[in-house]
Short mmCIF file of C-alpha atoms in Angstrom, two decimals:
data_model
loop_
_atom_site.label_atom_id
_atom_site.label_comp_id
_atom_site.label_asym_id
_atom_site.label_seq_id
_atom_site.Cartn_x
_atom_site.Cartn_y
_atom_site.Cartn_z
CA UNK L 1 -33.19 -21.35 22.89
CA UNK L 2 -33.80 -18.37 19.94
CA UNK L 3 -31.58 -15.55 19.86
CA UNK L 4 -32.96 -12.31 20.34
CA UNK L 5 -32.06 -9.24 19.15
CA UNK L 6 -32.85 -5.85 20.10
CA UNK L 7 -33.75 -3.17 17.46
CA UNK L 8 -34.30 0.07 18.55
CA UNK L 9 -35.70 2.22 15.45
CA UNK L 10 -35.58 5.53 16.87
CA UNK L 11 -31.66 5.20 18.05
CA UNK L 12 -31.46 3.74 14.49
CA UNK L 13 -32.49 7.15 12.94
CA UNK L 14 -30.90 8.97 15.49
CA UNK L 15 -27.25 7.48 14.62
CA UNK L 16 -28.32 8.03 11.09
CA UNK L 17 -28.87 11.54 11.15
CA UNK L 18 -25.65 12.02 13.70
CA UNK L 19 -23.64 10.30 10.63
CA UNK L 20 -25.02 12.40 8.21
CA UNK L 21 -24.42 15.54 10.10
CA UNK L 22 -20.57 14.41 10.61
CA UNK L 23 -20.43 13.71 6.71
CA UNK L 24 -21.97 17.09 6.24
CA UNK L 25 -19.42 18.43 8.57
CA UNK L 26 -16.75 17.34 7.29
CA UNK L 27 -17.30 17.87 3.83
CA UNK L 28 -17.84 21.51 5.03
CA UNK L 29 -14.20 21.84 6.69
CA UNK L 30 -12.82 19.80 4.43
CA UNK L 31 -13.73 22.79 1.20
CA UNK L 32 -12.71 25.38 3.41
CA UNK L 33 -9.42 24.01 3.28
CA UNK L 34 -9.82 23.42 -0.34
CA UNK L 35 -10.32 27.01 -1.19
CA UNK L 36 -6.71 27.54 0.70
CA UNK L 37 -4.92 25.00 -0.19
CA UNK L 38 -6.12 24.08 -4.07
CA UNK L 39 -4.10 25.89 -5.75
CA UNK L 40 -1.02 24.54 -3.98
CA UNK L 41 -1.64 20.88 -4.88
CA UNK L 42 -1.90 21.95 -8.47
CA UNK L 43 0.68 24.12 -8.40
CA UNK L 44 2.53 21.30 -6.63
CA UNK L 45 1.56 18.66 -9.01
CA UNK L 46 2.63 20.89 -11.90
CA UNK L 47 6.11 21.70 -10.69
CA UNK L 48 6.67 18.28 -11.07
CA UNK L 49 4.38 16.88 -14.39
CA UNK L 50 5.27 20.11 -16.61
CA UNK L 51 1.53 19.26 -17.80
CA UNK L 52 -1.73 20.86 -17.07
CA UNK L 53 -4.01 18.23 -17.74
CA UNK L 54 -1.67 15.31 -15.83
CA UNK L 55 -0.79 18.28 -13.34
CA UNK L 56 -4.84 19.01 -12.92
CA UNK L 57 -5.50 14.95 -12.49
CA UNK L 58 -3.25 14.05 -9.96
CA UNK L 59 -3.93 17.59 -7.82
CA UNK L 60 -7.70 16.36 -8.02
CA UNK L 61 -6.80 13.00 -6.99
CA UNK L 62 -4.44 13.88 -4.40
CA UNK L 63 -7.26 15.91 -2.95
CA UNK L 64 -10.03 13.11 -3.01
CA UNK L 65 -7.17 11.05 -1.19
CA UNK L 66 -6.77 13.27 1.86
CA UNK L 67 -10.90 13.95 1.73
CA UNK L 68 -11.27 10.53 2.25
CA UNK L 69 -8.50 10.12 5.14
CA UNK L 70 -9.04 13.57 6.45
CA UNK L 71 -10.98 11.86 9.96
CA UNK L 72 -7.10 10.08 10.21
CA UNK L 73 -5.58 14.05 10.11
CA UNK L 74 -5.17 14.66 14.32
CA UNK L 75 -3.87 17.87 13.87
CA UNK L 76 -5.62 20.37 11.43
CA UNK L 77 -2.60 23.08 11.08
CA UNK L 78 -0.72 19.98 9.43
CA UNK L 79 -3.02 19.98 6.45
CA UNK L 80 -1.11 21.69 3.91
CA UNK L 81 2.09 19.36 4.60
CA UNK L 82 -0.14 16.34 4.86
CA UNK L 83 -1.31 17.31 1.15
CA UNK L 84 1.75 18.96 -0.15
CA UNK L 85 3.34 15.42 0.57
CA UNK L 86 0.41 13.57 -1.19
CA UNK L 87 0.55 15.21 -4.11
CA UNK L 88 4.25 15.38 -4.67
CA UNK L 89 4.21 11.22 -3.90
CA UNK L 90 1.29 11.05 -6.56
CA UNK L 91 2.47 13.57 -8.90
CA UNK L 92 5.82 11.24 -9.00
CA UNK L 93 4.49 8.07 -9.44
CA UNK L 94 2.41 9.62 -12.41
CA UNK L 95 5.84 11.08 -14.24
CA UNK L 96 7.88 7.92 -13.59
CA UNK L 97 4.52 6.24 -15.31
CA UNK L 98 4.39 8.85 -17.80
CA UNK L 99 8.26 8.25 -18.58
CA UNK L 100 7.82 4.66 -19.07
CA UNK L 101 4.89 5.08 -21.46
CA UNK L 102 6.78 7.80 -23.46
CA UNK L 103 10.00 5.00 -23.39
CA UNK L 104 7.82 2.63 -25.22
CA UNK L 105 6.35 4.47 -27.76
CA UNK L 106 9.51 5.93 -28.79
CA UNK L 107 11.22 2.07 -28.98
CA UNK L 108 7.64 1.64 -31.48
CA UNK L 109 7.75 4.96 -33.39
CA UNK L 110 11.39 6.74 -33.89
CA UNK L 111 10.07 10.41 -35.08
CA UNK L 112 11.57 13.06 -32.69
CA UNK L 113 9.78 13.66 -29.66
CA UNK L 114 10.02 17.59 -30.15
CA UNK L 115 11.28 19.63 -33.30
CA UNK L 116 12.53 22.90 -32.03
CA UNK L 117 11.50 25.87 -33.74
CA UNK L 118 13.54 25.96 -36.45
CA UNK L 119 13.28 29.90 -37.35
CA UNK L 120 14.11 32.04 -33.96
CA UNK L 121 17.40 31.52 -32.48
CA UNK L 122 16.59 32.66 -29.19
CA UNK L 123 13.35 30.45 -29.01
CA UNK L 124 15.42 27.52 -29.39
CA UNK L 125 17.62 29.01 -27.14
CA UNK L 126 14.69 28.90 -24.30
CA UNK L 127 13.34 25.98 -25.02
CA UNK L 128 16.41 23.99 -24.68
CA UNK L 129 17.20 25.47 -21.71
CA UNK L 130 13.63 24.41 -20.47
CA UNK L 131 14.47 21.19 -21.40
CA UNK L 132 18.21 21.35 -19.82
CA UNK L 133 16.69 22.62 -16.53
CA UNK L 134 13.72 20.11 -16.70
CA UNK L 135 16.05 17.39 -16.76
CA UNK L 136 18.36 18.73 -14.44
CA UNK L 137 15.39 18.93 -12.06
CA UNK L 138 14.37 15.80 -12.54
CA UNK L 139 17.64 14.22 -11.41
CA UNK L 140 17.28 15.92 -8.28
CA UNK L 141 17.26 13.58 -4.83
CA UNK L 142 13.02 14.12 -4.18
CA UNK L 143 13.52 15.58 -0.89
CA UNK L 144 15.29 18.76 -2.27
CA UNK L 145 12.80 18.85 -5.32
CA UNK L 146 9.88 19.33 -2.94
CA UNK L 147 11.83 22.08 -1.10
CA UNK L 148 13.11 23.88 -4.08
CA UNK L 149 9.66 23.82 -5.47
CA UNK L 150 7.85 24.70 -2.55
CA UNK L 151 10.15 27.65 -1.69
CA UNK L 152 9.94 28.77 -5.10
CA UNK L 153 6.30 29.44 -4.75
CA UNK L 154 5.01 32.75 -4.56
CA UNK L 155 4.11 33.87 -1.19
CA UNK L 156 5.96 31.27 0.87
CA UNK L 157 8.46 32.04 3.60
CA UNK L 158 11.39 29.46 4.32
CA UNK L 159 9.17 28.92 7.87
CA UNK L 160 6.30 28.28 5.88
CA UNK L 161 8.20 25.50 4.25
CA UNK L 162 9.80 24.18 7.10
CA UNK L 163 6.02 23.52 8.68
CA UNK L 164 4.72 22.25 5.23
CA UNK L 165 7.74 19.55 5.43
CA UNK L 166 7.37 19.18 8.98
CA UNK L 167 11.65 20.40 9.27
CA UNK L 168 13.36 22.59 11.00
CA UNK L 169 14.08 25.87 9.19
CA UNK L 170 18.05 25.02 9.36
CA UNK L 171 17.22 21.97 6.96
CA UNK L 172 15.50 23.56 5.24
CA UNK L 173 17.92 26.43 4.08
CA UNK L 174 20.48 23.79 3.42
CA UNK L 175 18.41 21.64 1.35
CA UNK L 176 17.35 24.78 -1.20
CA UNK L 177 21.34 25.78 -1.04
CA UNK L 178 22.23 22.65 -2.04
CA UNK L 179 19.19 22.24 -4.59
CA UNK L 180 20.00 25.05 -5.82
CA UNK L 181 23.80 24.35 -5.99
CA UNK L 182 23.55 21.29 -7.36
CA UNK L 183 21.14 22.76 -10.06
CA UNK L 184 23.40 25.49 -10.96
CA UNK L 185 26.24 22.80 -11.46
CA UNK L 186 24.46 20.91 -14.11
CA UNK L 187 23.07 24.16 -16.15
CA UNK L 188 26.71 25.95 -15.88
CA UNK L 189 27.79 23.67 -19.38
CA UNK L 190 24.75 25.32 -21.01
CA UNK L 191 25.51 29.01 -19.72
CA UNK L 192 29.09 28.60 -20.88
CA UNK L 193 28.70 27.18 -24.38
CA UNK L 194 25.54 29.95 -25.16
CA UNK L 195 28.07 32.63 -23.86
CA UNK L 196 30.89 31.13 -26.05
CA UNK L 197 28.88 30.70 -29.01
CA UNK E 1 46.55 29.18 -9.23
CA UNK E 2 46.35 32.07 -7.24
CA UNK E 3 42.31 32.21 -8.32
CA UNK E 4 42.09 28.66 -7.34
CA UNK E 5 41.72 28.92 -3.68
CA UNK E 6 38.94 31.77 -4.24
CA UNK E 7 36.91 29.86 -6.60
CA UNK E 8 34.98 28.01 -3.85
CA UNK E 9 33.95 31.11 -2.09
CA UNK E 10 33.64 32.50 -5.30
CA UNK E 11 30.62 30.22 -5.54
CA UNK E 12 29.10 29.47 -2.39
CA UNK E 13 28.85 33.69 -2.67
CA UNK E 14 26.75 33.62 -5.46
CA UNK E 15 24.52 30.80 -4.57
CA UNK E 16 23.56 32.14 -0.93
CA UNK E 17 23.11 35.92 -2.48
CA UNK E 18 25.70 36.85 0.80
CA UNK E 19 28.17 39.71 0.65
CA UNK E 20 31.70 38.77 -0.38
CA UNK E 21 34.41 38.06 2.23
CA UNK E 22 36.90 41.03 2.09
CA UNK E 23 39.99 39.13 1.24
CA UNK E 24 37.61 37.67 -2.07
CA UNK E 25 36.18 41.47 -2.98
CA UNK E 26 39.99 42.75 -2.43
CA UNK E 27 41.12 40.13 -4.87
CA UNK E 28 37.76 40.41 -7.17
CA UNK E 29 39.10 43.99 -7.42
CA UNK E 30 42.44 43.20 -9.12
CA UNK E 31 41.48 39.87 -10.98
CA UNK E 32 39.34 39.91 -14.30
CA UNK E 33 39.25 36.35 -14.32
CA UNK E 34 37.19 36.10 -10.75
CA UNK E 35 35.00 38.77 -12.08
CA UNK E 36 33.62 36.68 -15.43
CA UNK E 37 33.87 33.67 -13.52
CA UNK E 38 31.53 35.19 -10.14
CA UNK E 39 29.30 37.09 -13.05
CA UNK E 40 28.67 33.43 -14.62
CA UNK E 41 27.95 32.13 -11.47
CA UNK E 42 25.60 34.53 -10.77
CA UNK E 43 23.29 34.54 -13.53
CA UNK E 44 23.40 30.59 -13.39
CA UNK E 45 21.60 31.32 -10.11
CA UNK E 46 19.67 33.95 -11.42
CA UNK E 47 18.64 31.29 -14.39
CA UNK E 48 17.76 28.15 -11.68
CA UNK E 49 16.02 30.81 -9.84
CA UNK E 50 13.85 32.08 -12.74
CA UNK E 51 13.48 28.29 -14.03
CA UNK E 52 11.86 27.35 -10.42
CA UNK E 53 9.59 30.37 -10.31
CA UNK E 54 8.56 29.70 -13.45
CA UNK E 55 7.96 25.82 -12.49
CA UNK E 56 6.21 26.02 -9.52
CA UNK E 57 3.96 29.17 -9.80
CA UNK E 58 2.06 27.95 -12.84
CA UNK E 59 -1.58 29.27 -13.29
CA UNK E 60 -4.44 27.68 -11.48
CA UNK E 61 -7.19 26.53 -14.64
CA UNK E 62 -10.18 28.14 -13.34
CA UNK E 63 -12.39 25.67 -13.30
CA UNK E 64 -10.11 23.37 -11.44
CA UNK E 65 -11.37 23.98 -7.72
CA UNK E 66 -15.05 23.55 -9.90
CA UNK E 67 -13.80 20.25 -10.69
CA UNK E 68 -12.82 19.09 -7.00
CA UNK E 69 -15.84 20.12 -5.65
CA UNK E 70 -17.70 18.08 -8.39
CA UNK E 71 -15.66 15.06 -7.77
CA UNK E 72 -15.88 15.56 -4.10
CA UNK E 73 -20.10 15.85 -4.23
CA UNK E 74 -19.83 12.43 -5.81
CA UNK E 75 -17.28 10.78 -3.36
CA UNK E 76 -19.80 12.48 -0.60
CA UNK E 77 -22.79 10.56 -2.08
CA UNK E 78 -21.14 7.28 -1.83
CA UNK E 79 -19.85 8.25 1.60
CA UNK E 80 -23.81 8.29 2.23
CA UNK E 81 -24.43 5.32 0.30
CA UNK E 82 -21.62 3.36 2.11
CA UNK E 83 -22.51 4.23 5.62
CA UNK E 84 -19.87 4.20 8.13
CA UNK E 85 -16.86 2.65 7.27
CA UNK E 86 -15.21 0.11 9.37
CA UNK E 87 -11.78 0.67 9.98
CA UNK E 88 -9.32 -1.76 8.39
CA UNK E 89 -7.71 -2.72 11.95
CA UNK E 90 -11.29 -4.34 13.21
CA UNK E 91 -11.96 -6.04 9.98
CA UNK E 92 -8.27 -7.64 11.11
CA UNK E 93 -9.07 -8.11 14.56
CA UNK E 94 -11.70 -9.75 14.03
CA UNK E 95 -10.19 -12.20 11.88
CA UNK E 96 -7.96 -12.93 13.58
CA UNK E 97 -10.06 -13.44 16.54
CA UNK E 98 -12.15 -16.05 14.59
CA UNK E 99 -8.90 -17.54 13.52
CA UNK E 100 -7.76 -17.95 17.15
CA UNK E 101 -11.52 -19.37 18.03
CA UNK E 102 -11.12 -21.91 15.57
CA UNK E 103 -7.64 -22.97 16.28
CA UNK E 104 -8.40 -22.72 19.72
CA UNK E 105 -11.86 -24.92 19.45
CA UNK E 106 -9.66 -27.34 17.48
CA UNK E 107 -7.60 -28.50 20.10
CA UNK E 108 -10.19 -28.51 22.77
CA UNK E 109 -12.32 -30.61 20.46
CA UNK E 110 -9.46 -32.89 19.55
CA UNK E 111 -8.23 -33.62 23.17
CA UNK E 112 -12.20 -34.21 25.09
CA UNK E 113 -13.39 -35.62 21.50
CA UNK E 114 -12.09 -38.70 23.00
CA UNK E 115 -13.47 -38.35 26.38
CA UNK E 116 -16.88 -35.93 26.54
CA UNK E 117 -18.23 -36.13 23.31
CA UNK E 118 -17.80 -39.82 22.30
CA UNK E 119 -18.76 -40.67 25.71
CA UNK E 120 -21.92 -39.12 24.98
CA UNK E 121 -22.40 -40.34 21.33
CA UNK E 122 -22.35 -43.71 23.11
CA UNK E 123 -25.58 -43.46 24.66
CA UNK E 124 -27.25 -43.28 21.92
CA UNK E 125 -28.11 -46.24 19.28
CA UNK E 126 -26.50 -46.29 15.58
CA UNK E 127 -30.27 -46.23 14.38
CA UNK E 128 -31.36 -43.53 16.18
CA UNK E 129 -31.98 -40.46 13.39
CA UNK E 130 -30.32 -37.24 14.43
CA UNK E 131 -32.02 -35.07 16.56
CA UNK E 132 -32.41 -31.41 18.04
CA UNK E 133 -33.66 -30.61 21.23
CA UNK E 134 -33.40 -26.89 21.47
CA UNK E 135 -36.78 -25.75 22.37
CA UNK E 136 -38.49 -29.01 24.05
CA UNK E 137 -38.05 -27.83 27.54
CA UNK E 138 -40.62 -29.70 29.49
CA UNK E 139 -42.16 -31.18 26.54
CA UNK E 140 -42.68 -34.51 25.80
CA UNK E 141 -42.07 -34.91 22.04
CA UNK E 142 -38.79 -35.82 20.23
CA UNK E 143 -36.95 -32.91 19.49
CA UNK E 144 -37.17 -31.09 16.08
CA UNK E 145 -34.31 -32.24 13.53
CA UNK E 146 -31.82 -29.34 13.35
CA UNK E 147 -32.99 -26.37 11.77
CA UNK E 148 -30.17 -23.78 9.63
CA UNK E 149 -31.90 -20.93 12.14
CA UNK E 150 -31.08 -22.12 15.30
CA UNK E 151 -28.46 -20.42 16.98
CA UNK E 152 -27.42 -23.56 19.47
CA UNK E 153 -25.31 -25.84 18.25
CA UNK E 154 -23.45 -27.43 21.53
CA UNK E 155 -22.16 -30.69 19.98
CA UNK E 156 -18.52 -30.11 18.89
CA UNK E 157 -17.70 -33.72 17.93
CA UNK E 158 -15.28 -34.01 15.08
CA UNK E 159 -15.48 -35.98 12.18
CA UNK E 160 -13.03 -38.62 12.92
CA UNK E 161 -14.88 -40.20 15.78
CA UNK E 162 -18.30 -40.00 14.33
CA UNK E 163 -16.70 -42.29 11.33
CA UNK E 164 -15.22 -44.29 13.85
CA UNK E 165 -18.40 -45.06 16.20
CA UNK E 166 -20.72 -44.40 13.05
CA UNK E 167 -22.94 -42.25 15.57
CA UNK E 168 -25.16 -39.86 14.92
CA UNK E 169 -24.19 -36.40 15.33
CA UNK E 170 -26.46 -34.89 17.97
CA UNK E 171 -27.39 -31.06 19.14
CA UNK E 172 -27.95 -30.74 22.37
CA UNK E 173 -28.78 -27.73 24.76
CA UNK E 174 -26.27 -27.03 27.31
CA UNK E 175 -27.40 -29.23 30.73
CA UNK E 176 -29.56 -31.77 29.17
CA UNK E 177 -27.42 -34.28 28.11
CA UNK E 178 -28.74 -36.71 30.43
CA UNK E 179 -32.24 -35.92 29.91
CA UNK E 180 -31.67 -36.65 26.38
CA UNK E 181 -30.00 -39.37 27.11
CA UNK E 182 -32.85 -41.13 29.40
CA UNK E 183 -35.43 -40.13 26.15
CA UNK E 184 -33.14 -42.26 23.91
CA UNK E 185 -33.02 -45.15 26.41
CA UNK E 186 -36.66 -45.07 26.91
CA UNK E 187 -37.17 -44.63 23.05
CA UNK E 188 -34.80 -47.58 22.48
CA UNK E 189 -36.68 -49.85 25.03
CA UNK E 190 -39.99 -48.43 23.41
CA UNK E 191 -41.12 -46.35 26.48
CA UNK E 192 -42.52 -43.23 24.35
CA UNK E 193 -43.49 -40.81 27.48
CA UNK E 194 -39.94 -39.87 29.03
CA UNK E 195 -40.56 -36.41 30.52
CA UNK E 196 -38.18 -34.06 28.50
CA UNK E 197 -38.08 -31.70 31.49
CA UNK E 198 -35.37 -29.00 31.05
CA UNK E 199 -34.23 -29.10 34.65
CA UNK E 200 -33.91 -25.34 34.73
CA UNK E 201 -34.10 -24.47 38.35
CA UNK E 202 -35.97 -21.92 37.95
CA UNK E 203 -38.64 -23.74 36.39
CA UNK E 204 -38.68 -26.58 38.68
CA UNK E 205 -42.60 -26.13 38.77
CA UNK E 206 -43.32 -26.83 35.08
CA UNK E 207 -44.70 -30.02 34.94
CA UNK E 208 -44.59 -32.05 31.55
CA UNK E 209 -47.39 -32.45 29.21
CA UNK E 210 -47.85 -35.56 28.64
CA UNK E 211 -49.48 -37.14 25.16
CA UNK E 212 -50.86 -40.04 25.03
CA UNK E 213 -49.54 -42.40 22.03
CA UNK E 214 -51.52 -42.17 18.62
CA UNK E 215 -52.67 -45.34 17.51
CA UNK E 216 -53.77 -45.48 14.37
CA UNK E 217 -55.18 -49.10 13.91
CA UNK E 218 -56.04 -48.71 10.08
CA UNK E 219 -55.49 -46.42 7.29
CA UNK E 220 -58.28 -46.23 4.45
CA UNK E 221 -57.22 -44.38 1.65
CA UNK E 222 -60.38 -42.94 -0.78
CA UNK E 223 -59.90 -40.87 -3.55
CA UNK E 224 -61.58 -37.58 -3.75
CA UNK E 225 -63.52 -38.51 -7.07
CA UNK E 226 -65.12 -41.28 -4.79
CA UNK E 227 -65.89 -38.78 -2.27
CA UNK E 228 -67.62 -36.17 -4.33
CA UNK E 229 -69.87 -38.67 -5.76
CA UNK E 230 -70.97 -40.21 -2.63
#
């Protein structure tokens, strides 16, 4: 007994142009909501790198990501939370990777990281203060990060945010309040001593 | 101490943006102290709040969404290249599957190995060569020796009992054990024409070719030169 099997060339070709026409398909929904949402990943990925280029990587990475699991996405309105949350996730593991690369060249080489500008007062002023709230922001639980940083963005409501992080609006509010509390808390030593000095 | 108990309020004021309670703006009124301290707590807002615009509305490079569509015209052509892709959970499935075959075929092996198979290995003679009968329905020939392409293997005897019999390992198509095994006896008692029929029912009709015996009484070997010059 041989086995025998069946090839039918024209269903062959038919399932290959059906595949191609899905690919096609979905590489045509999938830019429409790159044109919307784009911007936000980088903008995302930014508020959390403080670096273009790093920012500009992981926002095109995050985006390849959900292109390539965008058949898994059941519900289409849920695109710009499904992404926000893939590029904060990415944008993280980047800074914790960039943090441990910048630990170990310091331990190698000892020359300071950043000289402030050594000439106007209220440069230095800024820039530690960048630095200040940079840390301070860093330090914050992830979950009120995202929110702080996504309600900080231009042109997004507190709703808007709730459906991006899939909350309700009442978490919401209370995670930027205490974001924002908690925030305020670690920059008040700075406001005080630059008012005292 | 008096300020103390509006210090709280003091801040949760500034960092919600709400109007003051009245008892707070009635004291805010008389105190100095309040005043400086809700002022500093106010622009420490207005600083967080000017920090996180600053942070999360950075400028889009222009070429970025350039970029993405680049990269994504790439990870498109290998989508093509690729073909479909097979989810992970069937690539699992299925392996597990063949694991549960072969664990499965294991036991059923080890517990008729014993009975079936050995029983069957008996019938035939230790210096019998292996044989495979897959496609000698109704002929009268000794099957082909097994062949990588053939898809019918129906032997399943393990190891153990072909070292302990030192049989043979034979493939056989399903239903014609006994067939096979009346071709061994007659090849053992040097009967060369058993009919290998396949007893199919459906081809009950199909009656067996039968060969006669070569006999080859003498073998003269010439060599080609010889040949030529003759």
């Amino acid at each position: 007994m041989q086995e025998l099997v069946l090839i039918q060339p024209i269903r062959a070709a038919e399932d290959e142009w059906s595949r191609e026409a899905a690919h096609a398909a979905k590489r045509r929904e999938f830019e429409e909501r790159l044109a919307e949402c784009g911007s936000l990943a980088y903008r995302v990925a930014r508020g959390v790198l403080r670096n273009d280029a790093d920012a500009e990587d992981v926002a095109q990475e995050a985006l390849l990501r959900a292109y390539r699991r965008f058949d898994r996405l059941r519900d289409a309105q849920r695109f710009r939370g499904w992404l926000v949350r893939i590029v904060f996730r990415l944008a993280l593991d980047r800074a914790r990777s960039v943090k441990r690369r910048e630990r170990r060249e310091t331990e190698w080489a000892q020359p300071a990281r950043r000289a402030s500008p050594p000439t106007a007062e209220e440069l230095a002023a800024s820039s530690e203060f960048q630095a200040l709230f940079d840390r301070a922001l860093e330090e914050l639980p992830e979950k009120l990060r995202l929110a702080l940083l996504l309600a900080a963005m231009e042109g997004h409501t507190l709703e808007e945010v709730a459906a991006m992080l899939n909350l309700p609006v009442g978490t919401v509010k209370s995670r930027l309040f205490a974001g924002r509390k908690k925030l305020a808390e670690k920059l008040q030593c700075y406001v005080t001593n630059t008012k005292t000095r | 101490m008096l300020c103390d108990k509006y210090k709280d309020a003091l801040s949760e004021a500034a960092a919600s943006s709400a109007p003051l309670p009245s008892g707070v703006s009635q004291h805010m009124s008389s105190c100095v102290h309040c005043r400086e301290l809700f002022a500093a707590q106010q622009s420490v807002f207005a600083l967080v709040d000017t920090g996180l615009r600053s942070r999360a509305n950075a400028i889009v490079p222009g070429n970025f969404e350039h970029r993405v569509r680049a990269a994504l015209e790439s990870e498109a052509a290998q989508d093509r290249k690729r073909g479909p892709a097979v989810p992970a959970w069937c690539s699992l499935a299925a392996a597990m599957l063949m694991a549960i075959v072969l664990i499965l075929n294991l036991k059923h092996g080890g517990k008729e190995a014993g009975a079936t198979y050995v029983a069957e290995s008996k019938l035939l003679t230790s210096q019998q060569a292996p044989v495979h009968s897959s496609n000698s329905v109704g002929l009268d020939m000794p099957a082909r020796p097994y062949s990588r392409g053939s898809s019918l293997r129906i032997s399943r005897q393990p190891k153990a009992s072909v070292r302990l019999h030192d049989e043979p390992e034979v493939l056989v198509p399903h239903g014609q054990e006994e067939l096979l095994a009346k071709y061994m006896q007659g090849m053992a008692t040097r009967r060369p024409r058993v009919t290998l029929s396949a007893g199919l029912q459906q081809e009950e009709s199909t009656k067996a070719v039968e060969v006669p015996a070569i006999e080859i009484s003498e073998l003269v070997v010439t060599p080609l030169s010889d040949l030529s010059s003759n």
